mmCIF file of C-alpha atoms and ligand atoms in Angstrom:
data_model
loop_
_atom_site.group_PDB
_atom_site.id
_atom_site.type_symbol
_atom_site.label_atom_id
_atom_site.label_comp_id
_atom_site.label_asym_id
_atom_site.label_seq_id
_atom_site.Cartn_x
_atom_site.Cartn_y
_atom_site.Cartn_z
ATOM 1 C CA MET A 11 -3.767 16.522 -10.282
ATOM 2 C CA GLU A 12 -7.360 17.316 -11.232
ATOM 3 C CA PHE A 13 -8.259 19.344 -8.240
ATOM 4 C CA THR A 14 -7.058 22.548 -6.661
ATOM 5 C CA GLY A 15 -8.697 24.158 -3.718
ATOM 6 C CA GLU A 16 -8.780 27.579 -5.435
ATOM 7 C CA GLU A 17 -10.399 26.191 -8.589
ATOM 8 C CA LEU A 18 -13.172 24.591 -6.564
ATOM 9 C CA LYS A 19 -13.761 27.687 -4.566
ATOM 10 C CA LYS A 20 -14.100 29.701 -7.716
ATOM 11 C CA LEU A 21 -16.712 27.217 -9.093
ATOM 12 C CA LEU A 22 -18.636 27.904 -5.762
ATOM 13 C CA ILE A 23 -18.384 31.639 -5.942
ATOM 14 C CA PRO A 24 -20.427 33.895 -5.931
ATOM 15 C CA LYS A 25 -22.553 31.920 -3.581
ATOM 16 C CA ILE A 26 -20.693 32.047 -0.290
ATOM 17 C CA LEU A 27 -21.838 28.835 1.502
ATOM 18 C CA GLU A 28 -21.012 27.399 4.974
ATOM 19 C CA ILE A 29 -19.888 24.288 3.435
ATOM 20 C CA GLY A 30 -16.702 24.680 1.492
ATOM 21 C CA LYS A 31 -15.568 28.103 2.963
ATOM 22 C CA GLU A 32 -12.362 26.312 3.269
ATOM 23 C CA ILE A 33 -11.348 23.606 0.797
ATOM 24 C CA VAL A 34 -8.126 21.739 1.172
ATOM 25 C CA VAL A 35 -6.814 19.296 -1.257
ATOM 26 C CA TYR A 36 -4.152 16.887 -0.905
ATOM 27 C CA ASP A 37 -2.454 14.374 -3.209
ATOM 28 C CA GLU A 38 -2.489 11.289 -0.966
ATOM 29 C CA VAL A 39 -3.452 11.021 2.664
ATOM 30 C CA GLU A 40 -4.188 8.130 5.062
ATOM 31 C CA SER A 41 -7.997 9.160 5.347
ATOM 32 C CA THR A 42 -9.579 12.322 4.583
ATOM 33 C CA ASN A 43 -11.932 11.936 7.740
ATOM 34 C CA SER A 44 -8.502 11.916 9.852
ATOM 35 C CA LYS A 45 -7.268 14.939 8.060
ATOM 36 C CA ALA A 46 -10.423 16.782 8.483
ATOM 37 C CA ASP A 47 -10.381 16.041 12.170
ATOM 38 C CA GLU A 48 -6.752 17.532 12.423
ATOM 39 C CA LEU A 49 -7.848 20.586 10.569
ATOM 40 C CA LEU A 50 -10.687 21.145 12.903
ATOM 41 C CA LYS A 51 -8.457 20.904 15.765
ATOM 42 C CA LEU A 52 -6.046 23.448 14.299
ATOM 43 C CA GLY A 53 -8.841 25.949 14.161
ATOM 44 C CA TYR A 54 -10.334 25.616 10.628
ATOM 45 C CA PRO A 55 -13.882 26.491 10.604
ATOM 46 C CA SER A 56 -16.950 24.197 10.361
ATOM 47 C CA GLY A 57 -17.767 23.601 6.753
ATOM 48 C CA THR A 58 -14.171 22.750 5.855
ATOM 49 C CA VAL A 59 -13.889 20.435 3.117
ATOM 50 C CA VAL A 60 -10.983 18.069 2.562
ATOM 51 C CA ILE A 61 -10.459 16.289 -0.625
ATOM 52 C CA ALA A 62 -7.533 13.870 -1.561
ATOM 53 C CA GLU A 63 -6.589 12.235 -4.846
ATOM 54 C CA GLY A 64 -6.052 8.922 -3.006
ATOM 55 C CA GLN A 65 -6.272 7.203 0.369
ATOM 56 C CA LYS A 66 -3.851 4.868 1.948
ATOM 57 C CA LYS A 67 -6.115 3.909 4.676
ATOM 58 C CA GLY A 68 -9.477 4.807 3.636
ATOM 59 C CA LYS A 69 -12.027 3.874 6.302
ATOM 60 C CA GLY A 70 -15.392 2.302 6.150
ATOM 61 C CA ARG A 71 -17.754 1.821 9.261
ATOM 62 C CA LEU A 72 -16.717 -0.658 12.265
ATOM 63 C CA GLY A 73 -13.285 -0.697 11.169
ATOM 64 C CA ARG A 74 -13.840 -1.796 7.558
ATOM 65 C CA LYS A 75 -11.710 -0.528 4.778
ATOM 66 C CA TRP A 76 -12.693 1.617 1.920
ATOM 67 C CA ILE A 77 -10.776 0.818 -1.134
ATOM 68 C CA SER A 78 -9.393 4.251 -2.653
ATOM 69 C CA PRO A 79 -7.328 4.084 -5.600
ATOM 70 C CA SER A 80 -5.606 7.333 -6.620
ATOM 71 C CA GLY A 81 -6.856 9.573 -9.386
ATOM 72 C CA LYS A 82 -10.281 7.699 -9.876
ATOM 73 C CA ASN A 83 -12.931 8.497 -7.387
ATOM 74 C CA LEU A 84 -14.016 11.052 -4.942
ATOM 75 C CA TYR A 85 -12.581 10.992 -1.359
ATOM 76 C CA MET A 86 -14.188 13.973 0.639
ATOM 77 C CA SER A 87 -14.722 14.892 4.172
ATOM 78 C CA ILE A 88 -16.692 17.627 5.621
ATOM 79 C CA ALA A 89 -15.731 19.030 9.091
ATOM 80 C CA LEU A 90 -18.744 20.262 11.051
ATOM 81 C CA LYS A 91 -19.840 21.582 14.370
ATOM 82 C CA PRO A 92 -23.347 20.863 14.036
ATOM 83 C CA ASN A 93 -25.908 22.768 16.190
ATOM 84 C CA ILE A 94 -28.235 19.550 16.622
ATOM 85 C CA PRO A 95 -28.958 17.527 19.574
ATOM 86 C CA PRO A 96 -26.891 14.200 19.861
ATOM 87 C CA LYS A 97 -30.188 12.146 19.583
ATOM 88 C CA TYR A 98 -30.388 13.427 15.967
ATOM 89 C CA ALA A 99 -26.849 12.164 15.160
ATOM 90 C CA THR A 100 -28.060 9.526 12.723
ATOM 91 C CA LEU A 101 -29.965 12.226 10.719
ATOM 92 C CA LEU A 102 -26.702 13.734 9.879
ATOM 93 C CA THR A 103 -25.637 10.562 7.794
ATOM 94 C CA LEU A 104 -29.165 10.465 6.368
ATOM 95 C CA THR A 105 -29.004 14.246 5.413
ATOM 96 C CA SER A 106 -25.445 13.647 3.887
ATOM 97 C CA VAL A 107 -26.665 10.705 1.789
ATOM 98 C CA VAL A 108 -29.626 12.630 0.492
ATOM 99 C CA ALA A 109 -27.466 15.459 -0.472
ATOM 100 C CA CYS A 110 -25.008 13.161 -2.295
ATOM 101 C CA THR A 111 -27.703 11.049 -3.955
ATOM 102 C CA THR A 112 -29.584 14.289 -5.097
ATOM 103 C CA ALA A 113 -26.480 15.848 -6.719
ATOM 104 C CA LEU A 114 -25.471 12.487 -8.401
ATOM 105 C CA ARG A 115 -28.890 11.901 -9.817
ATOM 106 C CA ARG A 116 -29.130 15.463 -11.143
ATOM 107 C CA HIS A 117 -25.783 15.769 -12.699
ATOM 108 C CA THR A 118 -25.011 12.318 -13.873
ATOM 109 C CA ASP A 119 -28.387 10.923 -14.569
ATOM 110 C CA VAL A 120 -27.407 7.686 -12.865
ATOM 111 C CA PRO A 121 -30.402 6.304 -11.053
ATOM 112 C CA VAL A 122 -28.720 6.087 -7.810
ATOM 113 C CA THR A 123 -30.731 4.853 -4.691
ATOM 114 C CA ILE A 124 -30.073 4.802 -0.946
ATOM 115 C CA LYS A 125 -29.824 1.724 1.156
ATOM 116 C CA TRP A 126 -30.276 2.543 4.918
ATOM 117 C CA PRO A 127 -28.322 4.217 6.496
ATOM 118 C CA ASN A 128 -25.333 5.120 4.332
ATOM 119 C CA ASP A 129 -25.029 3.224 1.053
ATOM 120 C CA MET A 130 -25.489 4.602 -2.402
ATOM 121 C CA LEU A 131 -26.355 1.920 -4.805
ATOM 122 C CA VAL A 132 -26.872 1.332 -8.469
ATOM 123 C CA GLU A 133 -28.515 -1.830 -9.738
ATOM 124 C CA ASN A 134 -27.857 -3.272 -6.196
ATOM 125 C CA LYS A 135 -24.159 -2.582 -6.301
ATOM 126 C CA LYS A 136 -22.429 0.016 -4.013
ATOM 127 C CA ILE A 137 -20.982 3.117 -5.598
ATOM 128 C CA GLY A 138 -20.711 5.182 -2.618
ATOM 129 C CA GLY A 139 -20.677 5.318 1.168
ATOM 130 C CA ILE A 140 -20.686 7.894 4.091
ATOM 131 C CA LEU A 141 -18.801 7.396 7.328
ATOM 132 C CA THR A 142 -19.738 9.964 9.901
ATOM 133 C CA GLU A 143 -17.479 10.127 12.984
ATOM 134 C CA MET A 144 -18.708 12.268 15.943
ATOM 135 C CA LYS A 145 -17.340 13.448 19.259
ATOM 136 C CA ILE A 146 -20.256 13.932 21.676
ATOM 137 C CA GLU A 147 -19.947 15.495 24.993
ATOM 138 C CA GLY A 148 -23.058 15.374 27.295
ATOM 139 C CA GLU A 149 -25.883 17.113 25.165
ATOM 140 C CA ILE A 150 -23.430 18.626 22.664
ATOM 141 C CA ILE A 151 -21.947 17.297 19.390
ATOM 142 C CA LYS A 152 -18.414 18.700 19.621
ATOM 143 C CA SER A 153 -17.568 17.897 16.192
ATOM 144 C CA ALA A 154 -18.673 15.635 13.401
ATOM 145 C CA ILE A 155 -16.655 14.572 10.237
ATOM 146 C CA VAL A 156 -18.844 13.276 7.327
ATOM 147 C CA GLY A 157 -16.572 11.280 5.088
ATOM 148 C CA ILE A 158 -17.987 10.837 1.461
ATOM 149 C CA GLY A 159 -16.632 8.087 -0.890
ATOM 150 C CA ILE A 160 -17.949 7.921 -4.430
ATOM 151 C CA ASN A 161 -16.862 5.631 -6.950
ATOM 152 C CA VAL A 162 -16.654 7.943 -10.108
ATOM 153 C CA ASN A 163 -14.294 6.664 -12.748
ATOM 154 C CA MET A 164 -13.137 3.313 -11.091
ATOM 155 C CA THR A 165 -13.108 0.368 -13.534
ATOM 156 C CA GLU A 166 -13.252 -3.291 -12.529
ATOM 157 C CA GLU A 167 -9.533 -3.543 -12.698
ATOM 158 C CA ASP A 168 -9.194 -0.812 -10.070
ATOM 159 C CA MET A 169 -11.151 -2.871 -7.619
ATOM 160 C CA THR A 170 -9.788 -5.536 -5.268
ATOM 161 C CA GLU A 171 -11.226 -9.259 -5.491
ATOM 162 C CA GLU A 172 -13.069 -8.422 -2.191
ATOM 163 C CA ILE A 173 -15.403 -5.716 -3.902
ATOM 164 C CA ARG A 174 -15.509 -6.550 -7.484
ATOM 165 C CA GLU A 175 -18.796 -8.460 -7.276
ATOM 166 C CA ILE A 176 -20.507 -6.075 -4.876
ATOM 167 C CA ALA A 177 -19.181 -2.716 -6.136
ATOM 168 C CA SER A 178 -19.767 -0.277 -9.268
ATOM 169 C CA SER A 179 -18.985 3.068 -10.452
ATOM 170 C CA LEU A 180 -20.654 5.914 -12.244
ATOM 171 C CA ARG A 181 -18.333 5.070 -15.191
ATOM 172 C CA ILE A 182 -19.058 1.441 -15.190
ATOM 173 C CA TYR A 183 -22.736 2.285 -15.151
ATOM 174 C CA LYS A 184 -22.727 5.041 -17.844
ATOM 175 C CA GLY A 185 -19.765 3.939 -19.988
ATOM 176 C CA GLU A 186 -18.235 7.342 -19.763
ATOM 177 C CA GLU A 187 -15.992 9.357 -17.465
ATOM 178 C CA PHE A 188 -17.217 12.235 -15.207
ATOM 179 C CA SER A 189 -15.303 15.249 -13.752
ATOM 180 C CA ARG A 190 -14.566 14.775 -10.244
ATOM 181 C CA SER A 191 -14.221 18.624 -9.727
ATOM 182 C CA LEU A 192 -17.652 19.344 -11.056
ATOM 183 C CA LEU A 193 -19.200 16.337 -9.113
ATOM 184 C CA ALA A 194 -17.455 17.693 -5.743
ATOM 185 C CA VAL A 195 -18.764 21.132 -6.430
ATOM 186 C CA GLU A 196 -22.223 20.004 -6.958
ATOM 187 C CA ILE A 197 -22.125 17.650 -3.832
ATOM 188 C CA ILE A 198 -20.759 20.747 -1.716
ATOM 189 C CA LYS A 199 -23.699 22.919 -2.980
ATOM 190 C CA GLU A 200 -26.468 20.330 -2.268
ATOM 191 C CA PHE A 201 -24.732 19.523 1.017
ATOM 192 C CA ASP A 202 -24.870 23.044 2.110
ATOM 193 C CA LYS A 203 -28.686 23.240 1.372
ATOM 194 C CA TRP A 204 -29.576 20.027 3.247
ATOM 195 C CA TYR A 205 -27.259 20.642 6.058
ATOM 196 C CA GLN A 206 -29.140 24.129 6.481
ATOM 197 C CA LEU A 207 -32.447 22.371 6.672
ATOM 198 C CA LEU A 208 -31.149 19.920 9.242
ATOM 199 C CA GLU A 209 -29.888 22.888 11.399
ATOM 200 C CA LYS A 210 -33.336 24.681 11.177
ATOM 201 C CA ARG A 211 -34.918 21.515 12.373
ATOM 202 C CA GLU A 212 -36.740 20.826 9.268
ATOM 203 C CA ARG A 213 -36.394 17.058 9.778
ATOM 204 C CA LYS A 214 -39.365 16.047 7.855
ATOM 205 C CA THR A 215 -38.272 17.490 4.624
ATOM 206 C CA ILE A 216 -35.155 15.549 4.856
ATOM 207 C CA ILE A 217 -36.911 12.324 5.824
ATOM 208 C CA ASP A 218 -39.392 12.609 2.979
ATOM 209 C CA ARG A 219 -36.620 13.146 0.419
ATOM 210 C CA TRP A 220 -34.675 10.180 1.893
ATOM 211 C CA MET A 221 -37.927 7.929 1.617
ATOM 212 C CA GLN A 222 -38.381 9.180 -2.037
ATOM 213 C CA LEU A 223 -34.630 8.219 -2.939
ATOM 214 C CA SER A 224 -34.677 5.068 -0.862
ATOM 215 C CA GLY A 225 -34.488 1.565 -2.219
ATOM 216 C CA THR A 226 -34.933 0.064 1.197
ATOM 217 C CA ILE A 227 -38.444 1.010 2.106
ATOM 218 C CA GLY A 228 -41.114 -1.792 1.230
ATOM 219 C CA ARG A 229 -38.375 -4.288 0.943
ATOM 220 C CA GLN A 230 -37.660 -7.488 2.863
ATOM 221 C CA VAL A 231 -34.313 -6.939 4.555
ATOM 222 C CA LYS A 232 -31.964 -9.024 6.765
ATOM 223 C CA ILE A 233 -30.516 -6.828 9.486
ATOM 224 C CA VAL A 234 -27.144 -8.014 11.270
ATOM 225 C CA LEU A 235 -27.060 -6.614 14.753
ATOM 226 C CA SER A 236 -24.293 -6.852 17.183
ATOM 227 C CA ASP A 237 -26.146 -9.705 19.066
ATOM 228 C CA LYS A 238 -28.741 -11.068 16.498
ATOM 229 C CA GLU A 239 -30.016 -11.212 12.856
ATOM 230 C CA LEU A 240 -33.542 -10.225 11.928
ATOM 231 C CA ILE A 241 -35.536 -10.885 8.806
ATOM 232 C CA ALA A 242 -38.258 -8.064 8.559
ATOM 233 C CA VAL A 243 -39.873 -5.620 5.993
ATOM 234 C CA ALA A 244 -38.593 -2.097 6.213
ATOM 235 C CA GLU A 245 -41.490 0.213 6.814
ATOM 236 C CA ALA A 246 -40.174 3.747 7.249
ATOM 237 C CA ILE A 247 -37.733 5.834 9.078
ATOM 238 C CA ASP A 248 -38.591 7.718 12.273
ATOM 239 C CA GLU A 249 -37.644 11.225 13.232
ATOM 240 C CA GLU A 250 -34.252 10.306 14.521
ATOM 241 C CA GLY A 251 -33.343 8.467 11.315
ATOM 242 C CA ARG A 252 -33.897 4.880 12.848
ATOM 243 C CA LEU A 253 -35.125 2.149 10.656
ATOM 244 C CA ILE A 254 -38.612 0.945 11.500
ATOM 245 C CA VAL A 255 -39.115 -2.702 10.502
ATOM 246 C CA LYS A 256 -42.091 -4.908 10.850
ATOM 247 C CA LEU A 257 -41.084 -8.550 11.938
ATOM 248 C CA ASN A 258 -43.055 -11.660 10.977
ATOM 249 C CA ASP A 259 -45.074 -11.796 14.142
ATOM 250 C CA GLY A 260 -46.351 -8.352 13.284
ATOM 251 C CA THR A 261 -44.392 -6.477 15.845
ATOM 252 C CA TYR A 262 -42.217 -3.441 14.951
ATOM 253 C CA GLU A 263 -38.667 -2.767 15.933
ATOM 254 C CA LYS A 264 -36.661 0.364 15.539
ATOM 255 C CA ILE A 265 -33.027 -0.139 14.381
ATOM 256 C CA SER A 266 -30.557 2.539 15.068
ATOM 257 C CA ALA A 267 -27.317 0.794 13.801
ATOM 258 C CA GLY A 268 -26.662 -2.344 11.891
ATOM 259 C CA ASP A 269 -26.039 -3.889 8.465
ATOM 260 C CA VAL A 270 -28.838 -4.108 6.171
ATOM 261 C CA THR A 271 -29.028 -6.641 3.277
ATOM 262 C CA LEU A 272 -31.771 -6.150 0.733
ATOM 263 C CA LEU A 273 -33.792 -9.327 0.136
ATOM 264 C CA ARG A 274 -36.746 -9.493 -2.379
ATOM 265 C CA THR A 275 -39.459 -6.998 -3.034
ATOM 266 C CA ARG A 276 -42.686 -7.194 -0.967
HETATM 267 C C1 BT5 B 7 -18.923 3.020 4.091
HETATM 268 O O1 BT5 B 7 -18.614 2.026 5.137
HETATM 269 O O2 BT5 B 7 -19.686 2.608 3.185
HETATM 270 C C2 BT5 B 7 -18.299 4.242 4.498
HETATM 271 C C3 BT5 B 7 -17.251 4.582 3.338
HETATM 272 C C4 BT5 B 7 -16.868 6.067 3.481
HETATM 273 C C5 BT5 B 7 -15.640 6.375 2.640
HETATM 274 C C6 BT5 B 7 -15.126 7.744 2.836
HETATM 275 S S1 BT5 B 7 -13.893 8.232 1.462
HETATM 276 C C7 BT5 B 7 -13.658 9.608 2.394
HETATM 277 C C8 BT5 B 7 -13.635 9.420 3.837
HETATM 278 N N1 BT5 B 7 -12.451 9.091 4.339
HETATM 279 C C9 BT5 B 7 -12.454 7.759 4.823
HETATM 280 O O3 BT5 B 7 -11.431 7.379 5.380
HETATM 281 N N2 BT5 B 7 -13.704 7.298 4.736
HETATM 282 C C10 BT5 B 7 -14.504 8.279 4.171
HETATM 283 P P1 BT5 B 7 -19.113 0.577 5.301
HETATM 284 O O4 BT5 B 7 -20.726 0.652 5.161
HETATM 285 O O5 BT5 B 7 -18.758 -0.026 6.413
HETATM 286 O O6 BT5 B 7 -18.870 -0.253 3.978
HETATM 287 C C11 BT5 B 7 -17.431 -0.645 3.772
HETATM 288 C C12 BT5 B 7 -17.602 -2.021 2.904
HETATM 289 O O7 BT5 B 7 -17.890 -1.582 1.660
HETATM 290 C C13 BT5 B 7 -16.300 -2.694 2.851
HETATM 291 O O8 BT5 B 7 -16.154 -3.637 4.016
HETATM 292 C C14 BT5 B 7 -16.239 -3.336 1.460
HETATM 293 O O9 BT5 B 7 -17.057 -4.535 1.492
HETATM 294 C C15 BT5 B 7 -16.952 -2.346 0.849
HETATM 295 N N3 BT5 B 7 -16.258 -1.355 0.039
HETATM 296 C C16 BT5 B 7 -14.807 -0.973 0.278
HETATM 297 N N4 BT5 B 7 -14.459 -0.061 -0.631
HETATM 298 C C17 BT5 B 7 -15.345 0.004 -1.594
HETATM 299 C C18 BT5 B 7 -15.530 0.894 -2.752
HETATM 300 N N5 BT5 B 7 -14.507 1.761 -3.199
HETATM 301 N N6 BT5 B 7 -16.704 0.711 -3.337
HETATM 302 C C19 BT5 B 7 -17.729 -0.070 -2.961
HETATM 303 N N7 BT5 B 7 -17.637 -0.684 -1.862
HETATM 304 C C20 BT5 B 7 -16.543 -0.735 -1.086
#
């Protein structure tokens, strides 16, 4: 196995970060998000990182699956008790995707872009995604599990039929393999930095960075909501992380949850 928790911790020292104070590595789990939730309930601290070599039941959003072959990619979850009001919950996903994309760009030189809210793309193909699962009680976020899936060394043969056309990996794009341990460490460090900004209420810094990394803003998009579909131009994101779109009739709508398909450039 490539990872051990102790090795990863050594790479993070001497900087003691909130994220990665505890790093627990498994060979195979059903889902690192479910494991991270269990560990938090057992008393592990906020900032605990769970990594697995493979997942038997990797989760996407809305009950979808995350294809998770063993030994190829990064499957990592961060268990948090964020000190932010629930209305900024979407921003946690945006903060996470900013951290991951920044780390990937810097350390792989792959031109990763963000598609609202949680996708990491290369040349319009998905190479990563974030699944944030939260427990909210009243005005408090009791827990948040941020699940990060990055296709690192996966080849087309490792993919199922279902994703072969829409997915890619760092290796497919660059033609070389990457160390998953080093990428994990860089993501943890970057996550720590952006998460601190979120807790310090520096939302504008996060949103500005998101806009810089985004391939969504300025594009015509199709948005699939639970009750309707919209064709619109993505204009910006607001303080709460919602996507602001301009419809054909000139009116604006704010989208807080839904699937976005990128259509052509404006
Ligand atoms: C996501 O969902 O993009 C969130 C993915 C989060 C995965 C991580 S891995 C660690 C942690 N533990 C978990 O159990 N989950 C998290 P969504 O936006 O719903 O996208 C899911 C869709 O992406 C699927 O329906 C497929 O079409 C596609 N897909 C599935 N596996 C993929 C892969 N490995 N690479 C690219 N696309 C994939």
